[in-house]
C-alpha cells in the first residue's frame, strides 16, 4: 500500500513513474480495453481556468457583443466602488465608451476612479489571472466576490481584438504613477505584462482601466447607460460621469455626503460550517487546543460555549486539532449543531437604509408615492444577509384621459411625451408590468430577471390585496418602480456572470416579508387614491350638468346672461364646498 | 520600462520584491489612500478552483440534497458510458444507491462499469482534481466535456460526509485490480490518496466508483430512477441495472447490439476561430511557415486555400508563425473570414438516428403514433452540431369516458390506474402539457427546463397548426412525449451543472426546423384521428337509437321479441357496413 505524499501528487513524480513504464510494457501484451485505457490516459491533462472560461465565456456574461460591453463596464465599476469604499474615499467615477473609428463593433471602454490605486506588484495578477483577489476568502459585504470579473473582461478583450488591458494607477501624491499593459496567458492562467512610469498627474490617487473589445453599444433597457443610472439610485454617495460613444456626457451628482457604513470582516459562524470544511479548518489551524481553535476561528464562540461543545462531542478541550479524526470531527460537528450559539455579528453588512433608498428613487423616478423598508439581518448557513425594498408609485400628470366615447384615449403627442418621460424616468405605463429593479450588494442586476429569487418573491407576493392587478404567475401591473436589494457577505448567484440570485427558502421568506410590508403601505395609498378618483368622477358628473341647470333657470326665471353666469358660479362654489376632496 | 519575463509573473520573484519594500517604506510617510492600497494588496491571493466551486457548489448542481444525489450519479454514469464507447465496448452499467443505516440523509452511490478501466497513474487526478480530463481540448462528441463533473461529485461527498471517493479499477484480465481512496485538497486543487492492489475478480476490466454523500432519495420526476430510464431511451445499446435504496432492482435491457458510430476528433475550422485564439495558436505551433500552420492546425485548409488566405492577408506564405504581429494576425483573421472554405467534417458527431429514437421510445412509452427526424449536421462557430426530434403520441385505451351528465368522467379506479401507468410510462394526461425530454450528447437533462434552448424552440413552434392546443408562451397540451436531442462537439450549457443549453440563433433555427418536420407528420395523424373520432361519435349516436327503432317497429308491425332482436341486429349490421371506419 502506497500513500500519496502530503497531498502533493505529481503525475511526473518518481512515485508514479514506475506505473507508467509498467503500463507501456503491458500495452504490447494486452490489446483492446487495456490498450484503450493507456491511450486515453495519454490524452488526460489539466485544464487551466482561463482556457475553461475562454470556451465557456457565456458563463461570465460575454455571450453576446451587447452584453459583453455591459459586463466589462460593470466589472470595472464594481471594482472601483469597492476600492473607494474600502479606503473610505467618496467615489468619483468616470466611464467613457469610445467607438473604434475604423472597425465596426469594436469599442474601447475606460473606467477611471479616485480610489486608493493598486500597488505595482499586484496589478498584473489582478488584471491577468482568473480567480485572484482579496474578496473571496473573507466574510464581508462587497460587490466583487469571485476574483474573476475584471480579468475575464480583459481576457474577452484580448480574445476578440488581440489587445491587452491598459492600466494607469497611482497610490498617493508622492508615488509615481505607473502604466501597465497586461495580457493573460490562457494556457497557464498567468499574466504577461509591460510596465513603465508615466506622467498621470490628473489625480493624487486612483486607477484607470482601458479595455478594447468587440461589443455593441445601444441605449434603452439593459444598456450601459441604464446600468449606470440604476447604480446611481442605489449608490447615492457616488459621483458618476458617463461619456457615451457620441460624446454625450451624463453626470449623476451624489445625493448624500455620507459613505455607506464601514463593514467589518467576520469569522465564520459555527452553525454554518460543514463537516468537510470543519475537517479542513482543524488541519490548517495554528491553535494547539480544540477549545482555542473553536474560539479563535469562529465568531460567537467564547470559552464557555467551546467547553460545552467539546463536552457534548466527548472530546477533550485540550485535544490537538490536527489529531481529530473523521469520526471525532463528525461528533464535533453534531455537538456544534446541538449547542445554542448567538447569531453572528451583522456589522459585516451595511444596508442602504430606507431614507437613502427613497432619496435615490426620488432622484431618478418622478412619482407621487414613495415607501421603503429595510429589514434586520438574518443568517443563512452562517452568512448574515438582509433585504430591502423600495417602491415609487404613480406619476402625477400621467393619468389617462377618458374620451367622449368612454374609451381610454391618449393623443399621439401625449403618447410620445409619456414614452419619452418613461425612458428618462424609470416609471412604466399604467397598463404594463411594474418595473422591477434588482440589486445585490448595491450592484444592479440587469439580465436573467426570470431566473432570479427576487423576481420569484415578487411574483409570489399577492399584489391584488394591495389594490393592484396581477396576472397569475407574473409581475403586478401598474405605474410602479419596485426596488429590491439583497446585501450579504456571500450572494449565491446562479452563474459566474452574477446576473441572478439563486433561490433559497430563507432568502425567499425574507424577501416576501419585506415586499409585504411595503405592499401594505402602498395598498393604503392606492385605496385612498381610488376613493379620490371616485369622488373626482362624481364631481365631474355634477359639473357637467351645472351649465344646463343654468340654462334651464335662465329660461324659467328669465334671468339675464350675467345673472345666469353668477348662478352657475354659485352652484360650482356650493359643489366644491359640499364635496370636499 | 520593465517587461514581465515570459509571462511567468511571480509575486514573490526578485523583480517585484523591490516594489514591496518601497511600498512598505512609503506606508510610513503617506497615510490614507496609499496605505489602503498597501493593506489591500496584502489580502490579495490566488483562489483555487476547488475552493471556488466548494463555495459555489450550486453552479455544479449540488444546491439541494436531492439534486446532489442525482448529479453525482449522472456524472459517474456519463463517464462510464464515454469510456466504454471510446473503447468500443458495449456498456453494462450497474448503479446502486444505499441508505446509511445510522445517519439520515446520508447515501452511498456505487457505479460500476465494464469499461476499459483507468491506468493507475491517472486515477488520483481524475477523481481528485477539478478541471482535469481528456475531453476538454478535443473536438469530438462526448458526454463529459469539462473535466469537472466526477471530481466535483467526490468533493461534495467529502464536504458533506468527510469521506473520500473509493475507486476500484482494472484495465485487463492480466492486470492487477487496484483500489484507491481519493480526497481533494481544496486549497491546492490536488488529490490526496491511498492505493493498494486488491482482489476484484468480477470483471476482466472495468471501474467501480463509490461516493458517500449527503443526499435525498425520492422517486418520481427528476429522480435518479427517471434519469436512468431516460438514459435507456436515448442509449438503446446500453444495459443498465439500477438497485434502489430499498433493494428493488430494475434492469434496462439493450434494444440493439450496435454501438453508436465511432466519432473522429477534428481540428478547429478556420471560420470559427477568433483573433485571440488565432494569435495564441500562431505562438504555440511547431510549424515554420504560416501556410503550413494553416493547413495542419485547421480542418479543411489545403495548400490552395492556405495560399489564397496568405495572399488576401498580404502575408508571405513562408512567414514564420511566431513572428506574426497583432496587426498581421488581424489581417489574417479577416482574410480567413473572406475566403470560402468547405464546412468542417461531421464525422466528429454521431446522431442516434430516427430508427433508434423510435425504438427507444417504443421500449419505454406505449403510444399509438411514433415519428422521428434526424437533421444533417450544421456548423456554428466552427463547431458541427445536429438536432434530432422524436414524438410518441396518444396511448390506446386511455381515452376519457363521457359520463351521463355530459361531463368528462373518470372513475377513481381508472384515475389511479392511469396515474400509475403515467408514472411507469412517460406519457402524460391528455389535458396536461406534453412531456418534453431533453438530451445533450445522449445525456438526459432534468433540471432548468425553462432556461433551455430546447424548451424555447418547442414553445416557439406553432403546435396549433398540427392540431394540438397550445397556450400562449407555453408547451402544447396533449398526450405526447417529445424527445429532443442536440449532439455537438461542444454543447454551450448555461452553467457548469450542464442542466440547460444556452440559446443561440443557429441552434434555435435548427431545433425549430426539426420540430416542424415531426409536427407536420403528427398533424396528419391527429387530423386522421379527429375524423375517426367524429365518425365514432356519429355511429354511437345512431347506435343509441337502434333499440328505440326496434321497439317502435315492434309496436307498429306487432313483431315478436325474436323478430325485434333480429331487426335490431340487422340494423346494426347495416350501420357497420354503410359507415365503415
PDB file of C-alpha atoms in Angstrom, chain A residues 428-555:
ATOM      1  CA  UNK A 428     -43.597  52.405 -16.764  1.00  0.00           C
ATOM      2  CA  UNK A 429     -47.042  52.763 -18.306  1.00  0.00           C
ATOM      3  CA  UNK A 430     -50.038  52.143 -16.132  1.00  0.00           C
ATOM      4  CA  UNK A 431     -51.119  49.131 -18.172  1.00  0.00           C
ATOM      5  CA  UNK A 432     -47.764  47.342 -18.197  1.00  0.00           C
ATOM      6  CA  UNK A 433     -45.971  45.187 -15.617  1.00  0.00           C
ATOM      7  CA  UNK A 434     -44.196  47.153 -12.906  1.00  0.00           C
ATOM      8  CA  UNK A 435     -40.555  47.961 -13.422  1.00  0.00           C
ATOM      9  CA  UNK A 436     -38.554  45.681 -11.142  1.00  0.00           C
ATOM     10  CA  UNK A 437     -35.023  46.834 -10.376  1.00  0.00           C
ATOM     11  CA  UNK A 438     -32.889  44.206  -8.647  1.00  0.00           C
ATOM     12  CA  UNK A 439     -29.704  44.762  -6.661  1.00  0.00           C
ATOM     13  CA  UNK A 440     -27.166  42.516  -4.984  1.00  0.00           C
ATOM     14  CA  UNK A 441     -24.727  44.334  -2.685  1.00  0.00           C
ATOM     15  CA  UNK A 442     -25.715  47.645  -4.339  1.00  0.00           C
ATOM     16  CA  UNK A 443     -24.976  46.348  -7.846  1.00  0.00           C
ATOM     17  CA  UNK A 444     -27.884  46.476 -10.336  1.00  0.00           C
ATOM     18  CA  UNK A 445     -28.746  43.120 -11.930  1.00  0.00           C
ATOM     19  CA  UNK A 446     -29.910  43.608 -15.496  1.00  0.00           C
ATOM     20  CA  UNK A 447     -30.103  40.159 -17.050  1.00  0.00           C
ATOM     21  CA  UNK A 448     -31.892  36.873 -16.316  1.00  0.00           C
ATOM     22  CA  UNK A 449     -34.710  38.519 -14.419  1.00  0.00           C
ATOM     23  CA  UNK A 450     -36.930  35.452 -14.602  1.00  0.00           C
ATOM     24  CA  UNK A 451     -34.287  33.176 -13.075  1.00  0.00           C
ATOM     25  CA  UNK A 452     -33.793  35.401 -10.024  1.00  0.00           C
ATOM     26  CA  UNK A 453     -35.002  34.755  -6.481  1.00  0.00           C
ATOM     27  CA  UNK A 454     -36.061  38.414  -6.260  1.00  0.00           C
ATOM     28  CA  UNK A 455     -38.417  38.040  -9.215  1.00  0.00           C
ATOM     29  CA  UNK A 456     -39.804  34.818  -7.775  1.00  0.00           C
ATOM     30  CA  UNK A 457     -40.533  36.552  -4.469  1.00  0.00           C
ATOM     31  CA  UNK A 458     -42.249  39.485  -6.217  1.00  0.00           C
ATOM     32  CA  UNK A 459     -44.394  37.150  -8.317  1.00  0.00           C
ATOM     33  CA  UNK A 460     -45.157  35.061  -5.236  1.00  0.00           C
ATOM     34  CA  UNK A 461     -46.494  38.104  -3.361  1.00  0.00           C
ATOM     35  CA  UNK A 462     -50.232  38.753  -3.647  1.00  0.00           C
ATOM     36  CA  UNK A 463     -50.328  42.296  -5.036  1.00  0.00           C
ATOM     37  CA  UNK A 464     -54.077  42.145  -5.599  1.00  0.00           C
ATOM     38  CA  UNK A 465     -54.628  42.519  -1.882  1.00  0.00           C
ATOM     39  CA  UNK A 466     -52.826  45.872  -2.159  1.00  0.00           C
ATOM     40  CA  UNK A 467     -55.161  47.085  -4.896  1.00  0.00           C
ATOM     41  CA  UNK A 468     -53.019  46.230  -7.925  1.00  0.00           C
ATOM     42  CA  UNK A 469     -53.893  43.886 -10.732  1.00  0.00           C
ATOM     43  CA  UNK A 470     -51.639  40.865 -11.194  1.00  0.00           C
ATOM     44  CA  UNK A 471     -51.913  38.099 -13.786  1.00  0.00           C
ATOM     45  CA  UNK A 472     -51.261  34.604 -12.476  1.00  0.00           C
ATOM     46  CA  UNK A 473     -47.555  33.817 -12.182  1.00  0.00           C
ATOM     47  CA  UNK A 474     -46.493  37.266 -13.348  1.00  0.00           C
ATOM     48  CA  UNK A 475     -45.375  40.647 -12.078  1.00  0.00           C
ATOM     49  CA  UNK A 476     -48.134  43.035 -10.934  1.00  0.00           C
ATOM     50  CA  UNK A 477     -49.412  45.637 -13.410  1.00  0.00           C
ATOM     51  CA  UNK A 478     -49.180  49.355 -12.757  1.00  0.00           C
ATOM     52  CA  UNK A 479     -47.148  52.568 -12.856  1.00  0.00           C
ATOM     53  CA  UNK A 480     -44.614  51.428 -10.284  1.00  0.00           C
ATOM     54  CA  UNK A 481     -40.879  51.043  -9.830  1.00  0.00           C
ATOM     55  CA  UNK A 482     -40.060  48.246  -7.431  1.00  0.00           C
ATOM     56  CA  UNK A 483     -36.571  48.399  -5.949  1.00  0.00           C
ATOM     57  CA  UNK A 484     -35.284  45.234  -4.242  1.00  0.00           C
ATOM     58  CA  UNK A 485     -31.856  44.858  -2.671  1.00  0.00           C
ATOM     59  CA  UNK A 486     -30.125  41.856  -1.096  1.00  0.00           C
ATOM     60  CA  UNK A 487     -26.959  42.580   0.882  1.00  0.00           C
ATOM     61  CA  UNK A 488     -24.829  39.682   2.046  1.00  0.00           C
ATOM     62  CA  UNK A 489     -21.290  38.605   2.725  1.00  0.00           C
ATOM     63  CA  UNK A 490     -21.860  35.951   0.093  1.00  0.00           C
ATOM     64  CA  UNK A 491     -24.545  36.266  -2.568  1.00  0.00           C
ATOM     65  CA  UNK A 492     -25.340  32.898  -4.180  1.00  0.00           C
ATOM     66  CA  UNK A 493     -25.538  33.849  -7.864  1.00  0.00           C
ATOM     67  CA  UNK A 494     -26.913  31.426 -10.434  1.00  0.00           C
ATOM     68  CA  UNK A 495     -23.789  31.801 -12.569  1.00  0.00           C
ATOM     69  CA  UNK A 496     -20.358  33.429 -12.568  1.00  0.00           C
ATOM     70  CA  UNK A 497     -21.792  36.322 -14.554  1.00  0.00           C
ATOM     71  CA  UNK A 498     -23.677  37.371 -11.398  1.00  0.00           C
ATOM     72  CA  UNK A 499     -26.926  38.184 -13.190  1.00  0.00           C
ATOM     73  CA  UNK A 500     -29.466  36.446 -10.955  1.00  0.00           C
ATOM     74  CA  UNK A 501     -29.637  35.221  -7.366  1.00  0.00           C
ATOM     75  CA  UNK A 502     -30.256  31.545  -6.650  1.00  0.00           C
ATOM     76  CA  UNK A 503     -33.435  30.766  -4.708  1.00  0.00           C
ATOM     77  CA  UNK A 504     -33.217  29.519  -1.162  1.00  0.00           C
ATOM     78  CA  UNK A 505     -36.204  29.245   1.150  1.00  0.00           C
ATOM     79  CA  UNK A 506     -34.599  31.546   3.711  1.00  0.00           C
ATOM     80  CA  UNK A 507     -33.997  34.405   1.301  1.00  0.00           C
ATOM     81  CA  UNK A 508     -37.387  33.987  -0.387  1.00  0.00           C
ATOM     82  CA  UNK A 509     -39.057  34.260   3.003  1.00  0.00           C
ATOM     83  CA  UNK A 510     -37.201  37.451   3.927  1.00  0.00           C
ATOM     84  CA  UNK A 511     -37.912  38.953   0.515  1.00  0.00           C
ATOM     85  CA  UNK A 512     -41.625  38.261   0.799  1.00  0.00           C
ATOM     86  CA  UNK A 513     -41.883  39.712   4.306  1.00  0.00           C
ATOM     87  CA  UNK A 514     -40.161  42.874   3.143  1.00  0.00           C
ATOM     88  CA  UNK A 515     -42.303  43.155  -0.005  1.00  0.00           C
ATOM     89  CA  UNK A 516     -45.466  42.636   2.034  1.00  0.00           C
ATOM     90  CA  UNK A 517     -44.570  45.417   4.434  1.00  0.00           C
ATOM     91  CA  UNK A 518     -44.129  47.914   1.606  1.00  0.00           C
ATOM     92  CA  UNK A 519     -47.141  46.450  -0.192  1.00  0.00           C
ATOM     93  CA  UNK A 520     -49.445  47.140   2.731  1.00  0.00           C
ATOM     94  CA  UNK A 521     -48.410  50.795   2.816  1.00  0.00           C
ATOM     95  CA  UNK A 522     -48.847  51.013  -0.927  1.00  0.00           C
ATOM     96  CA  UNK A 523     -52.305  49.454  -0.566  1.00  0.00           C
ATOM     97  CA  UNK A 524     -53.407  52.215   1.782  1.00  0.00           C
ATOM     98  CA  UNK A 525     -52.211  54.798  -0.727  1.00  0.00           C
ATOM     99  CA  UNK A 526     -53.901  53.099  -3.680  1.00  0.00           C
ATOM    100  CA  UNK A 527     -57.203  52.750  -1.823  1.00  0.00           C
ATOM    101  CA  UNK A 528     -57.083  56.424  -0.870  1.00  0.00           C
ATOM    102  CA  UNK A 529     -56.371  57.239  -4.498  1.00  0.00           C
ATOM    103  CA  UNK A 530     -59.273  55.121  -5.673  1.00  0.00           C
ATOM    104  CA  UNK A 531     -61.643  56.873  -3.265  1.00  0.00           C
ATOM    105  CA  UNK A 532     -60.332  60.180  -4.531  1.00  0.00           C
ATOM    106  CA  UNK A 533     -60.762  59.132  -8.131  1.00  0.00           C
ATOM    107  CA  UNK A 534     -64.362  58.109  -7.388  1.00  0.00           C
ATOM    108  CA  UNK A 535     -65.044  61.487  -5.828  1.00  0.00           C
ATOM    109  CA  UNK A 536     -63.496  63.229  -8.847  1.00  0.00           C
ATOM    110  CA  UNK A 537     -65.718  61.287 -11.160  1.00  0.00           C
ATOM    111  CA  UNK A 538     -68.868  62.227  -9.218  1.00  0.00           C
ATOM    112  CA  UNK A 539     -67.881  65.865  -9.178  1.00  0.00           C
ATOM    113  CA  UNK A 540     -67.150  65.889 -12.885  1.00  0.00           C
ATOM    114  CA  UNK A 541     -70.547  64.366 -13.468  1.00  0.00           C
ATOM    115  CA  UNK A 542     -72.279  67.102 -11.482  1.00  0.00           C
ATOM    116  CA  UNK A 543     -70.107  69.811 -13.034  1.00  0.00           C
ATOM    117  CA  UNK A 544     -71.205  68.646 -16.448  1.00  0.00           C
ATOM    118  CA  UNK A 545     -74.836  69.467 -15.576  1.00  0.00           C
ATOM    119  CA  UNK A 546     -74.299  72.851 -13.918  1.00  0.00           C
ATOM    120  CA  UNK A 547     -74.347  74.842 -17.213  1.00  0.00           C
ATOM    121  CA  UNK A 548     -77.543  73.018 -18.233  1.00  0.00           C
ATOM    122  CA  UNK A 549     -79.118  73.905 -14.919  1.00  0.00           C
ATOM    123  CA  UNK A 550     -78.008  77.483 -15.514  1.00  0.00           C
ATOM    124  CA  UNK A 551     -79.671  77.487 -18.941  1.00  0.00           C
ATOM    125  CA  UNK A 552     -82.857  75.951 -17.593  1.00  0.00           C
ATOM    126  CA  UNK A 553     -83.016  78.504 -14.760  1.00  0.00           C
ATOM    127  CA  UNK A 554     -82.436  81.285 -17.300  1.00  0.00           C
ATOM    128  CA  UNK A 555     -85.399  80.091 -19.346  1.00  0.00           C
TER     129      UNK A 555
END
